[in-house]
PDB file of N, H, CA, C and O in Angstrom:
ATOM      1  N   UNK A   1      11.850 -16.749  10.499  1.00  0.00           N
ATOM      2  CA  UNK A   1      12.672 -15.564  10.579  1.00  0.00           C
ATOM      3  C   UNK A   1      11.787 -14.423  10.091  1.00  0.00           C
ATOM      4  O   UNK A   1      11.080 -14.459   9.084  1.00  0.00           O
ATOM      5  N   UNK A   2      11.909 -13.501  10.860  1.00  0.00           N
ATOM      6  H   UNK A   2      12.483 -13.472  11.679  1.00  0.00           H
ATOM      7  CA  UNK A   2      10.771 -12.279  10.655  1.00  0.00           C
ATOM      8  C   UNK A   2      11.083 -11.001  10.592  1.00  0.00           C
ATOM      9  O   UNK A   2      11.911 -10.642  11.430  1.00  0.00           O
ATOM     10  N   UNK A   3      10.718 -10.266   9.926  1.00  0.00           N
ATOM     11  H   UNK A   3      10.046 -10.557   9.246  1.00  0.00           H
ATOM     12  CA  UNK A   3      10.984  -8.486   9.948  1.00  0.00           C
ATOM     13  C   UNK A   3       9.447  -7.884  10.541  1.00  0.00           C
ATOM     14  O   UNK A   3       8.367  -8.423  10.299  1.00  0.00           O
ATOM     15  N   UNK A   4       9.589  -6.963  11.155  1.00  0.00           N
ATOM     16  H   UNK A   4      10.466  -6.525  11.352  1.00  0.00           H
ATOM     17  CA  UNK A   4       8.322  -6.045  11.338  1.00  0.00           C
ATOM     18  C   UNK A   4       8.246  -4.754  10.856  1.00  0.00           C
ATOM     19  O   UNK A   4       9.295  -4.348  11.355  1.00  0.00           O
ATOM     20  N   UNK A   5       7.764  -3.720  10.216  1.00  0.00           N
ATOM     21  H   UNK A   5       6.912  -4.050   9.811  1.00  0.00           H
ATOM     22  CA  UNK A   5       7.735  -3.069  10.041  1.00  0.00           C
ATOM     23  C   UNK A   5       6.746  -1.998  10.320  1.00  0.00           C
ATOM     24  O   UNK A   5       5.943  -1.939   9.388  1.00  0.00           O
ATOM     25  N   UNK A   6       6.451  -0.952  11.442  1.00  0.00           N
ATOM     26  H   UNK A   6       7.102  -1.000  12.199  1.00  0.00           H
ATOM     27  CA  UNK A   6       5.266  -0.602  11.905  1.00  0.00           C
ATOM     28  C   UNK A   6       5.118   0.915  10.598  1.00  0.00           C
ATOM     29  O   UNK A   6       3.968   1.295  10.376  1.00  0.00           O
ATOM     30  N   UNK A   7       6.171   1.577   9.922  1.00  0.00           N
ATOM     31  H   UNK A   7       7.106   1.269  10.102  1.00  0.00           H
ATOM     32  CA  UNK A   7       5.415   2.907   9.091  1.00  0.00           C
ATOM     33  C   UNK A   7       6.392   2.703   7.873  1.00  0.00           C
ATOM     34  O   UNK A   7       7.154   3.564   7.433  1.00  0.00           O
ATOM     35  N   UNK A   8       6.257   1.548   7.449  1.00  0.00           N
ATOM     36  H   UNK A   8       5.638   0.848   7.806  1.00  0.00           H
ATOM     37  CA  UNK A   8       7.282   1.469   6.485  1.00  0.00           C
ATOM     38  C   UNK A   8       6.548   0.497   5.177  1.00  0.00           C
ATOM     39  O   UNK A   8       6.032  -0.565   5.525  1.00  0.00           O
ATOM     40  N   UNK A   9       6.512   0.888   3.652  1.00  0.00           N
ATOM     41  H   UNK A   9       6.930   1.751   3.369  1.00  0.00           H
ATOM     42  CA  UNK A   9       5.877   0.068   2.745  1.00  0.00           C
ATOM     43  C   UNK A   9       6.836  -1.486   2.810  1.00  0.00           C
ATOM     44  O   UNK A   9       8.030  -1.366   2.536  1.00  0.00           O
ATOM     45  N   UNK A  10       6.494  -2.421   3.044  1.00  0.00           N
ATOM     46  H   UNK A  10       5.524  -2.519   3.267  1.00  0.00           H
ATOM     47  CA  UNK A  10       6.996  -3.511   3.108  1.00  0.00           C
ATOM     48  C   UNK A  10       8.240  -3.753   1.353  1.00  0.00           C
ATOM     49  O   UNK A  10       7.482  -3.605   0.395  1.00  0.00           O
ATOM     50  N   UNK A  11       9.119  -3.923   1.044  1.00  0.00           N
ATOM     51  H   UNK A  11       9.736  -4.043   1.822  1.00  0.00           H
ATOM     52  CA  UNK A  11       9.898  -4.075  -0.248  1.00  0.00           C
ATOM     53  C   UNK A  11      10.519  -5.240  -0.606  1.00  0.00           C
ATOM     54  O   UNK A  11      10.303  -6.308  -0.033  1.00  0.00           O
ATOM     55  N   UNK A  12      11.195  -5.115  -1.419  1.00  0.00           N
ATOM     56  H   UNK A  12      11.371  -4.248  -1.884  1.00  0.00           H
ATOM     57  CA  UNK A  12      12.108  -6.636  -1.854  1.00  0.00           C
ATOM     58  C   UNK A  12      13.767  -6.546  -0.883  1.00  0.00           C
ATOM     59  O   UNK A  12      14.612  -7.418  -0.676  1.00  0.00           O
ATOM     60  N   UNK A  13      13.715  -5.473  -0.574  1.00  0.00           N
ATOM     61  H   UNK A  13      13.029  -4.765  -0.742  1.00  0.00           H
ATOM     62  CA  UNK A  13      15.137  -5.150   0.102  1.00  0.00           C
ATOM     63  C   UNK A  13      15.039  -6.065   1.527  1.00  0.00           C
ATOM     64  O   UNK A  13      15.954  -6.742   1.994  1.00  0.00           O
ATOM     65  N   UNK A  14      13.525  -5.881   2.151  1.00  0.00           N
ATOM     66  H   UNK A  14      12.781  -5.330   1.771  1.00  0.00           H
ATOM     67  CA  UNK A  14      13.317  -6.434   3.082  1.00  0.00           C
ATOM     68  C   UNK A  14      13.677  -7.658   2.708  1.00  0.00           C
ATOM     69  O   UNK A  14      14.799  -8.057   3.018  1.00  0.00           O
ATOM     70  N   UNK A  15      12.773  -8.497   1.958  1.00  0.00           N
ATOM     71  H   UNK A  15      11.861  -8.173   1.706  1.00  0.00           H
ATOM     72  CA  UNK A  15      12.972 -10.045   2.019  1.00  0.00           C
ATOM     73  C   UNK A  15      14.537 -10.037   1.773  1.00  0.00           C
ATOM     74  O   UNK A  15      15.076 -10.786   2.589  1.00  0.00           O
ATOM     75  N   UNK A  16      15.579  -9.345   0.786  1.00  0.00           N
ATOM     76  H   UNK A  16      15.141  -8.738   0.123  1.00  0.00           H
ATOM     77  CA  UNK A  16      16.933  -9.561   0.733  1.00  0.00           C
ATOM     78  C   UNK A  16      17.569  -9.774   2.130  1.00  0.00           C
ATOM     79  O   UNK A  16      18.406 -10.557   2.579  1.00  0.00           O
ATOM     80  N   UNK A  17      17.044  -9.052   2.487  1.00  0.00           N
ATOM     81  H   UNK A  17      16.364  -8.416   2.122  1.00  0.00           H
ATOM     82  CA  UNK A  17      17.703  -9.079   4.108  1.00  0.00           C
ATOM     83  C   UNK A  17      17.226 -10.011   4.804  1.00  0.00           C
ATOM     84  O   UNK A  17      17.929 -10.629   5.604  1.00  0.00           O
ATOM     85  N   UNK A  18      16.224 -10.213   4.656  1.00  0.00           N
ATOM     86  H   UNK A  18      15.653  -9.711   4.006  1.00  0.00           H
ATOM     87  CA  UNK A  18      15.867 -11.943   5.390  1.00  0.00           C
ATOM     88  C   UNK A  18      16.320 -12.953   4.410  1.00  0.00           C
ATOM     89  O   UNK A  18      16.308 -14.104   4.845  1.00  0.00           O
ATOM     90  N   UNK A  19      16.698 -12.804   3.246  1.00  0.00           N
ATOM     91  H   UNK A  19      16.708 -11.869   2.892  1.00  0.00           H
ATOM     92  CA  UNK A  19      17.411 -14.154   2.808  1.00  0.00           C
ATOM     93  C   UNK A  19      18.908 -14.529   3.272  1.00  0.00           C
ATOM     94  O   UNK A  19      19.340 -15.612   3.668  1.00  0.00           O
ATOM     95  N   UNK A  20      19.586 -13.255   3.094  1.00  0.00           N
ATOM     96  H   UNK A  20      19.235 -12.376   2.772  1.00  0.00           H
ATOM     97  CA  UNK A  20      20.640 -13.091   3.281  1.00  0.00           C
ATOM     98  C   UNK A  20      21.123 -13.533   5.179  1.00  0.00           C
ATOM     99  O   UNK A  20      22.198 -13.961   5.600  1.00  0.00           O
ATOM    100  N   UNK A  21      20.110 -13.277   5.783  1.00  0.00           N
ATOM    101  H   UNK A  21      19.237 -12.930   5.441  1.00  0.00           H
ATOM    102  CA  UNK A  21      20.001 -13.533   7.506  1.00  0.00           C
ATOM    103  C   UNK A  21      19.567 -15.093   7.709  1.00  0.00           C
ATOM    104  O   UNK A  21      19.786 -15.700   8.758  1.00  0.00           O
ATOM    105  N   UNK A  22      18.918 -15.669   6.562  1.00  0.00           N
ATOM    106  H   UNK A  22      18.740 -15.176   5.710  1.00  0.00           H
ATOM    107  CA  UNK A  22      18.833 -17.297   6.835  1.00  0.00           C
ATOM    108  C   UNK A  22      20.050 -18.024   6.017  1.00  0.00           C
ATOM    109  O   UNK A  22      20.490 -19.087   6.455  1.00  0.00           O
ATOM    110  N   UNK A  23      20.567 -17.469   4.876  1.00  0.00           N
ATOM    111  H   UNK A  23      20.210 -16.606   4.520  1.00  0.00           H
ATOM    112  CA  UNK A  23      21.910 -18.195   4.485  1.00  0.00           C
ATOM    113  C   UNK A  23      22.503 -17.643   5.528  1.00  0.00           C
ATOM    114  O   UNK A  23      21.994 -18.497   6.255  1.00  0.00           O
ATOM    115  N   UNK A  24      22.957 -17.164   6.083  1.00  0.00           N
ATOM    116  H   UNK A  24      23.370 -16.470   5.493  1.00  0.00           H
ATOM    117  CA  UNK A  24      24.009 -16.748   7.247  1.00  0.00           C
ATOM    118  C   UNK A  24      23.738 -17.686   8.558  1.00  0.00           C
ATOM    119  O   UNK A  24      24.679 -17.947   9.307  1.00  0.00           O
ATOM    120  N   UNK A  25      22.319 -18.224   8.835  1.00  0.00           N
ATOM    121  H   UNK A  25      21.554 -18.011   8.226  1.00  0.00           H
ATOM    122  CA  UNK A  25      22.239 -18.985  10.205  1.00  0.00           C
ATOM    123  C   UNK A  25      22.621 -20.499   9.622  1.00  0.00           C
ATOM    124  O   UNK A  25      22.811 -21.434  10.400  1.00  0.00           O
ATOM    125  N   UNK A  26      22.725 -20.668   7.994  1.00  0.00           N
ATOM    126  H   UNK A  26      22.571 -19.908   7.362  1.00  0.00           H
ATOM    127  CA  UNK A  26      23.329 -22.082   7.690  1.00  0.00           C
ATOM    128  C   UNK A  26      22.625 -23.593   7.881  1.00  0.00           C
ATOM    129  O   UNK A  26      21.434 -23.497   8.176  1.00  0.00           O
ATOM    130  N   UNK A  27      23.039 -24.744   7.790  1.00  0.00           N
ATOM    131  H   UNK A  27      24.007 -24.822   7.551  1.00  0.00           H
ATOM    132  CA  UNK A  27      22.000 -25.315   7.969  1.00  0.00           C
ATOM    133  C   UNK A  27      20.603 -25.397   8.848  1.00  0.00           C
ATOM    134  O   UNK A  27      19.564 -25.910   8.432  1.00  0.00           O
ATOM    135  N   UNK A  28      20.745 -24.919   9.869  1.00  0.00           N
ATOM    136  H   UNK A  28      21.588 -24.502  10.207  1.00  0.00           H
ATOM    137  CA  UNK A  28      19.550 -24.659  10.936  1.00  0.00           C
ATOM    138  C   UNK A  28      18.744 -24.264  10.662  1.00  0.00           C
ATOM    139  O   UNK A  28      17.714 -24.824  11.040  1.00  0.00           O
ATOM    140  N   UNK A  29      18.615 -22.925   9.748  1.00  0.00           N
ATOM    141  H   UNK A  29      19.451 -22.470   9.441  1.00  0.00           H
ATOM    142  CA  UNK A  29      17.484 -22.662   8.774  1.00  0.00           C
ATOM    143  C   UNK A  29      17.495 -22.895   7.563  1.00  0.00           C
ATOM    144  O   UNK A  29      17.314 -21.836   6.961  1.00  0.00           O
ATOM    145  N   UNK A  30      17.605 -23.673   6.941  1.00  0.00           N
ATOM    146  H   UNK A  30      17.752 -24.533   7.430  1.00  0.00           H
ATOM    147  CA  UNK A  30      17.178 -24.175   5.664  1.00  0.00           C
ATOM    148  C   UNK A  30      15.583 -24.348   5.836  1.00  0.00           C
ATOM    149  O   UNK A  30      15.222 -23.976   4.720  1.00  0.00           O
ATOM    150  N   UNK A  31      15.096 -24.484   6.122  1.00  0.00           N
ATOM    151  H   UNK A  31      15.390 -24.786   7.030  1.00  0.00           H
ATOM    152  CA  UNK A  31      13.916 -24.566   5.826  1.00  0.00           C
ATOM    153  C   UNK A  31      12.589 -23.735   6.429  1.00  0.00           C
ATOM    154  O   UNK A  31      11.362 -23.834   6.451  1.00  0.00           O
ATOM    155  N   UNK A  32      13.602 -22.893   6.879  1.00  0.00           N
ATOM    156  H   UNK A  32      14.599 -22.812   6.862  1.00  0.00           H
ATOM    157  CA  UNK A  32      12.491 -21.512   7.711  1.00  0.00           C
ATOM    158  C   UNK A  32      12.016 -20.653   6.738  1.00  0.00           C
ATOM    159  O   UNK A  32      12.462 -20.410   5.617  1.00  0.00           O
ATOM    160  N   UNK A  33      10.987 -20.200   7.358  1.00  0.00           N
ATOM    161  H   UNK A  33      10.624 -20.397   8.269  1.00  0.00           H
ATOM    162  CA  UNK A  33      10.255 -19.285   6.521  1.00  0.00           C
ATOM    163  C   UNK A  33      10.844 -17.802   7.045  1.00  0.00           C
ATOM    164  O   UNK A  33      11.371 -17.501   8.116  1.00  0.00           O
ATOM    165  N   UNK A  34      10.566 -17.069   5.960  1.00  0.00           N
ATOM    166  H   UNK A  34      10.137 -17.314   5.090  1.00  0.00           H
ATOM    167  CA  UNK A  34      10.450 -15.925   5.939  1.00  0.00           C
ATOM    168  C   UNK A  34       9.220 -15.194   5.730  1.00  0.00           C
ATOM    169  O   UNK A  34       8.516 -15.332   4.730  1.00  0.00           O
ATOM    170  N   UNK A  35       8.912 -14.215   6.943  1.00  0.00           N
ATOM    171  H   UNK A  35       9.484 -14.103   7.756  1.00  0.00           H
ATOM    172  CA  UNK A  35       7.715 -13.648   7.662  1.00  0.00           C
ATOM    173  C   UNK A  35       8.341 -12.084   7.353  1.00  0.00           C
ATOM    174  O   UNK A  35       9.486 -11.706   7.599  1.00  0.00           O
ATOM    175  N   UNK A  36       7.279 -11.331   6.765  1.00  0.00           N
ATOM    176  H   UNK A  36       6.349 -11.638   6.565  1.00  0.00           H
ATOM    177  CA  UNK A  36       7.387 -10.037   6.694  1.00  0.00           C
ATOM    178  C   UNK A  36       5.666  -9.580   7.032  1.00  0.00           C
ATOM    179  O   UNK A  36       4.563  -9.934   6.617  1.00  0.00           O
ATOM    180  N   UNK A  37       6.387  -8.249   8.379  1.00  0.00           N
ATOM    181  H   UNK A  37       7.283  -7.962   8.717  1.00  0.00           H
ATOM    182  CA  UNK A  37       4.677  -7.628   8.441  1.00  0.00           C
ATOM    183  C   UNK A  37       4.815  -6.378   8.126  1.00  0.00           C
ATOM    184  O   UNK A  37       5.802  -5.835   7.630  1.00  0.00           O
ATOM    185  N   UNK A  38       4.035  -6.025   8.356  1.00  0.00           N
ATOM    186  H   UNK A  38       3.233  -6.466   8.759  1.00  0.00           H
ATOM    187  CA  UNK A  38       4.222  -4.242   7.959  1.00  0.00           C
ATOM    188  C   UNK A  38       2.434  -3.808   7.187  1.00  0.00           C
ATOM    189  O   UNK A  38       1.590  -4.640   6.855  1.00  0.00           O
ATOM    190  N   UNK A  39       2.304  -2.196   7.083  1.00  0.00           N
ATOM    191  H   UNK A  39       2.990  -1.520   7.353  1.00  0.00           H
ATOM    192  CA  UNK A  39       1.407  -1.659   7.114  1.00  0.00           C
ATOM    193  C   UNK A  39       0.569  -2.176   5.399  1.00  0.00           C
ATOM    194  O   UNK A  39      -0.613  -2.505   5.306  1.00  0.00           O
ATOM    195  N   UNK A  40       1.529  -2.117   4.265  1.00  0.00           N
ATOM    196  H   UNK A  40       2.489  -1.849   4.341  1.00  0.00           H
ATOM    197  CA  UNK A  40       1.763  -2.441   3.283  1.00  0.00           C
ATOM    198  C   UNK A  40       2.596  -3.463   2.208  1.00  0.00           C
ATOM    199  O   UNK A  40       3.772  -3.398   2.566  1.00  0.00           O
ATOM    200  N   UNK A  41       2.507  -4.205   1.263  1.00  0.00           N
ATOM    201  H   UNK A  41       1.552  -4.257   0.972  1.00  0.00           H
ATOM    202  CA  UNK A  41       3.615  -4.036   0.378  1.00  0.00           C
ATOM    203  C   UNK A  41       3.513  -4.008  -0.844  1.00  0.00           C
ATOM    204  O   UNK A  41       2.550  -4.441  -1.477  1.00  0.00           O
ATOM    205  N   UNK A  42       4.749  -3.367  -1.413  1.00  0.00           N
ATOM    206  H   UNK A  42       5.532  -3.015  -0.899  1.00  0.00           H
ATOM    207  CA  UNK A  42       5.015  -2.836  -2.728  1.00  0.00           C
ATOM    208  C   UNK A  42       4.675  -4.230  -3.808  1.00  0.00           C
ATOM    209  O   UNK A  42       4.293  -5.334  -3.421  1.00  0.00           O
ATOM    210  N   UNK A  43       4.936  -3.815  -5.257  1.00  0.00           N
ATOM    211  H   UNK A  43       5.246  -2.918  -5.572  1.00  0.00           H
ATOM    212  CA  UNK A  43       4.197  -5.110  -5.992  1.00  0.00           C
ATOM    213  C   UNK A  43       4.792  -5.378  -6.299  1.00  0.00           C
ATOM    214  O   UNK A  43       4.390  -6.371  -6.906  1.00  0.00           O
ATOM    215  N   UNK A  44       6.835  -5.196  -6.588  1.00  0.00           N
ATOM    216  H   UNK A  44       7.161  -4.389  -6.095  1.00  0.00           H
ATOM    217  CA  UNK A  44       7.836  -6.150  -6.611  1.00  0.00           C
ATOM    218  C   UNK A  44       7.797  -7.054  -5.151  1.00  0.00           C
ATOM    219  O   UNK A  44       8.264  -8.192  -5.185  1.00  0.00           O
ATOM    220  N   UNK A  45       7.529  -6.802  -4.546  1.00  0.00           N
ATOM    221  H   UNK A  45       7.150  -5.877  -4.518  1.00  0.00           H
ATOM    222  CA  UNK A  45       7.662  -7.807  -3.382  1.00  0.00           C
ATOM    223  C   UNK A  45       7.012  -8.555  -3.290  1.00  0.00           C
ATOM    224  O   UNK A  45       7.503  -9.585  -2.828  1.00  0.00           O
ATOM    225  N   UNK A  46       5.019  -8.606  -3.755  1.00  0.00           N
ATOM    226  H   UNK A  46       4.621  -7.769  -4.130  1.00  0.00           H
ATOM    227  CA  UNK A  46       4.246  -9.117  -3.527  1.00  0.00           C
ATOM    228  C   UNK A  46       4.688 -10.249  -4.928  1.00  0.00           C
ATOM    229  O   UNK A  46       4.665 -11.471  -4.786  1.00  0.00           O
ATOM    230  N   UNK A  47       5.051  -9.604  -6.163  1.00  0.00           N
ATOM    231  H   UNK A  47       5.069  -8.610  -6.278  1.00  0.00           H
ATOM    232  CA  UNK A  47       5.749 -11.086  -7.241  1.00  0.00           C
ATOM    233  C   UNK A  47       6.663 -11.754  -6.692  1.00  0.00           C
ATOM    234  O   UNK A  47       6.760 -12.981  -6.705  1.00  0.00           O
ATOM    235  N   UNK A  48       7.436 -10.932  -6.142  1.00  0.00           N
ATOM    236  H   UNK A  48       7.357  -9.935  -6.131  1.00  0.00           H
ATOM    237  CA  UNK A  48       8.618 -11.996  -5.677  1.00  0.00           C
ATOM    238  C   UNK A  48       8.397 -13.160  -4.360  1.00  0.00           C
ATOM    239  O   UNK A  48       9.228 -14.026  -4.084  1.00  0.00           O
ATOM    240  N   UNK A  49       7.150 -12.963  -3.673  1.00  0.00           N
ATOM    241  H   UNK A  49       6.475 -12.260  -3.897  1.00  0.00           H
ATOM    242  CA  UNK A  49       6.849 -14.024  -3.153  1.00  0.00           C
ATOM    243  C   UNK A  49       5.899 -14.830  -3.159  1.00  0.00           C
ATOM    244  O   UNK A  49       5.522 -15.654  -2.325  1.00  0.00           O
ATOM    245  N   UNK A  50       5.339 -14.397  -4.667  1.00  0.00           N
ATOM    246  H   UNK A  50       5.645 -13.728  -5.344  1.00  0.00           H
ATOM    247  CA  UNK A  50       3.905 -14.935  -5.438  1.00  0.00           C
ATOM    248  C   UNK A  50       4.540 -16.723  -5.216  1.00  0.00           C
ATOM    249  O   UNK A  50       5.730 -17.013  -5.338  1.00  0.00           O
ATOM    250  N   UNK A  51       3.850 -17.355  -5.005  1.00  0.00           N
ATOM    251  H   UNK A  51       2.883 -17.120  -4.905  1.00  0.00           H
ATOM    252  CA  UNK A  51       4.344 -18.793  -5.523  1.00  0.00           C
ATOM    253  C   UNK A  51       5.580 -19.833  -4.583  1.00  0.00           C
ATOM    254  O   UNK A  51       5.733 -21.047  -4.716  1.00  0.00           O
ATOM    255  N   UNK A  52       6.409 -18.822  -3.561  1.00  0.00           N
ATOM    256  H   UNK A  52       6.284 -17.835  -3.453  1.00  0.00           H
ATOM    257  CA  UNK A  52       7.020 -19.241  -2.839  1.00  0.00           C
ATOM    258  C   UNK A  52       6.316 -19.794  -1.421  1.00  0.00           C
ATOM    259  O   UNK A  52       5.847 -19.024  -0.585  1.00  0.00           O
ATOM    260  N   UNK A  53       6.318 -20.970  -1.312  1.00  0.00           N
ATOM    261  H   UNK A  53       6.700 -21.596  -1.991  1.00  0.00           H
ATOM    262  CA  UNK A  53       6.354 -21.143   0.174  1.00  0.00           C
ATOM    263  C   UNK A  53       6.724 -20.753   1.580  1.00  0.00           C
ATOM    264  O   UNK A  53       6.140 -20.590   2.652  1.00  0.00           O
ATOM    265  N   UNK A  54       8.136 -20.662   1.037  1.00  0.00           N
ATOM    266  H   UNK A  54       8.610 -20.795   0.167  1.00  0.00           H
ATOM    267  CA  UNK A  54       9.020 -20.293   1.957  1.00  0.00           C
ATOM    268  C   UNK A  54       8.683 -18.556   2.814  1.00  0.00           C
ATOM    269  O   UNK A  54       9.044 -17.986   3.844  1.00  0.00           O
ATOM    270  N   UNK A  55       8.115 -18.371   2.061  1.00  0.00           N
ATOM    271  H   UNK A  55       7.822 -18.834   1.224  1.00  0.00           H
ATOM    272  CA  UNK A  55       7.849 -16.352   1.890  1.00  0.00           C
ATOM    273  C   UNK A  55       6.199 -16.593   2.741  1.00  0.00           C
ATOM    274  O   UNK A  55       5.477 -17.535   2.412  1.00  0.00           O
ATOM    275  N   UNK A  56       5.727 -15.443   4.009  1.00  0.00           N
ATOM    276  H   UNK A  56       6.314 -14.678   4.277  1.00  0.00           H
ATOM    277  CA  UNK A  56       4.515 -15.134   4.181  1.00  0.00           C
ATOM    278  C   UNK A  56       4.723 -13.369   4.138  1.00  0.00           C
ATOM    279  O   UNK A  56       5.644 -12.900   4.807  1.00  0.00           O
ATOM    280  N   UNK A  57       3.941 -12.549   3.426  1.00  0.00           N
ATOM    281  H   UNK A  57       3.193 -12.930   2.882  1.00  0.00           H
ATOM    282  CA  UNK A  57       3.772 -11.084   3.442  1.00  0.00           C
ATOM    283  C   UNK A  57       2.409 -11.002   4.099  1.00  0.00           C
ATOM    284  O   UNK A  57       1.395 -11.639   3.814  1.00  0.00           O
ATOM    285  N   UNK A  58       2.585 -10.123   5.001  1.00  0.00           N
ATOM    286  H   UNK A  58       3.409  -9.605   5.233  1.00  0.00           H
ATOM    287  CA  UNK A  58       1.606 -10.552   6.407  1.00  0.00           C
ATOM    288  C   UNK A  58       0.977  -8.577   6.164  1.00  0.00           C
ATOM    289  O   UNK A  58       1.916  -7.842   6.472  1.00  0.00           O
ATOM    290  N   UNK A  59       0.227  -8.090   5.901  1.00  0.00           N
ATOM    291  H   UNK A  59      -0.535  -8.687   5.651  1.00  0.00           H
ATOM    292  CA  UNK A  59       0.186  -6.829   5.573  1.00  0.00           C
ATOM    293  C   UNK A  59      -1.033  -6.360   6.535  1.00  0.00           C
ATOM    294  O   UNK A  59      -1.288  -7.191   7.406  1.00  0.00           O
ATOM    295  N   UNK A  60      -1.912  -5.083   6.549  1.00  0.00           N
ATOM    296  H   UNK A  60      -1.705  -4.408   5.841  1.00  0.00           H
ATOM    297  CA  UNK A  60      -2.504  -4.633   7.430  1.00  0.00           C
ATOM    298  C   UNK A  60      -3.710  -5.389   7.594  1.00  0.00           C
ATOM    299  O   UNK A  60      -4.348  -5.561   8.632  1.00  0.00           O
ATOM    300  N   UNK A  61      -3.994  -5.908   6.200  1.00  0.00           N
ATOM    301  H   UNK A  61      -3.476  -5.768   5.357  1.00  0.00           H
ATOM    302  CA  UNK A  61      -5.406  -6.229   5.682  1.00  0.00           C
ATOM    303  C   UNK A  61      -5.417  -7.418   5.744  1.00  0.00           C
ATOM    304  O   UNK A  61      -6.517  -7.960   5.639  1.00  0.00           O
ATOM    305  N   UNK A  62      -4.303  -8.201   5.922  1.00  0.00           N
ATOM    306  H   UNK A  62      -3.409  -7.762   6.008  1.00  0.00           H
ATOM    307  CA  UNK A  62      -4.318  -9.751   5.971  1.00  0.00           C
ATOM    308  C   UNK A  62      -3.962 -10.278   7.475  1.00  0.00           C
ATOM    309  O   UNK A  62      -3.897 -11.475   7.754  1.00  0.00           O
ATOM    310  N   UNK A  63      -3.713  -9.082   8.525  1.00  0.00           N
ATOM    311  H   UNK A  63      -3.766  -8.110   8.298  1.00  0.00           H
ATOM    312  CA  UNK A  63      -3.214  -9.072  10.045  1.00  0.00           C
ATOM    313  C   UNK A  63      -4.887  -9.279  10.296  1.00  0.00           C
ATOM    314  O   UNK A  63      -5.365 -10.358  10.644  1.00  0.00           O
ATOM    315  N   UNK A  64      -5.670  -8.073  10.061  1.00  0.00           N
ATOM    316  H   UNK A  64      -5.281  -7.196   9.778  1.00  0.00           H
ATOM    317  CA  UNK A  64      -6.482  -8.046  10.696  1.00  0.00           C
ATOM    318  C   UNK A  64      -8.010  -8.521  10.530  1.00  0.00           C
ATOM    319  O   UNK A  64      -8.905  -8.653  11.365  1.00  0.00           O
ATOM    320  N   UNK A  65      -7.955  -8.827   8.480  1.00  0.00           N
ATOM    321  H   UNK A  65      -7.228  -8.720   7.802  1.00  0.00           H
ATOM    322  CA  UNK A  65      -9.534  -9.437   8.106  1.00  0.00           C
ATOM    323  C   UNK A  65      -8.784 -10.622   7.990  1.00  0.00           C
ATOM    324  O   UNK A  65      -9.521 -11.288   8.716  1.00  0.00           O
ATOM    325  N   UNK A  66      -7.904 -11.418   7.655  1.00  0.00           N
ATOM    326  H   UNK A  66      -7.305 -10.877   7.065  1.00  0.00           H
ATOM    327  CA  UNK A  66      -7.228 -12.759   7.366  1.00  0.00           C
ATOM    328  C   UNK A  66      -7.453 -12.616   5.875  1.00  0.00           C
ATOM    329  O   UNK A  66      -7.714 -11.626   5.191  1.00  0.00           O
ATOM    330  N   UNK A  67      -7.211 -14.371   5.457  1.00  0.00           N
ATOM    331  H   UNK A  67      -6.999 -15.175   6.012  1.00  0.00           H
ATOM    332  CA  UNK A  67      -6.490 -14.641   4.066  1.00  0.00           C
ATOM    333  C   UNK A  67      -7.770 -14.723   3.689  1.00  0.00           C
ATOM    334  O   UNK A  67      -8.054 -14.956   2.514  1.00  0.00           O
TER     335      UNK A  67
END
């Protein structure tokens, strides 16, 4: 499950909204990831998916030199 964001700092509101959009699809995604891209992201967002699996923050610098 994915957000894109082409002029927008990537946030935690985002991932809320992708959590909130995979509890809502119910068992079917239990185990999907959540994909956020965008130009940037902020450094509550980047903790809040420090350590999670489930979470990829896909940003300008990691689109285009990789991990």
């Amino acid at each position: 499950i994915g957000e894109a964001k082409s002029g927008a700092t990537l946030t935690i509101s985002h991932l809320r909204h992708l959590e909130r959009t995979r509890r809502a699809l119910g068992e079917r995604a239990v185990g999907a990831k959540l994909l956020l891209f965008g130009p940037s992201a902020d450094g509550a967002l980047i903790e809040a998916a420090h350590g999670r699996p489930d979470i990829e923050v896909i940003d300008f610098e990691r689109l285009y030199v990789g991990e």
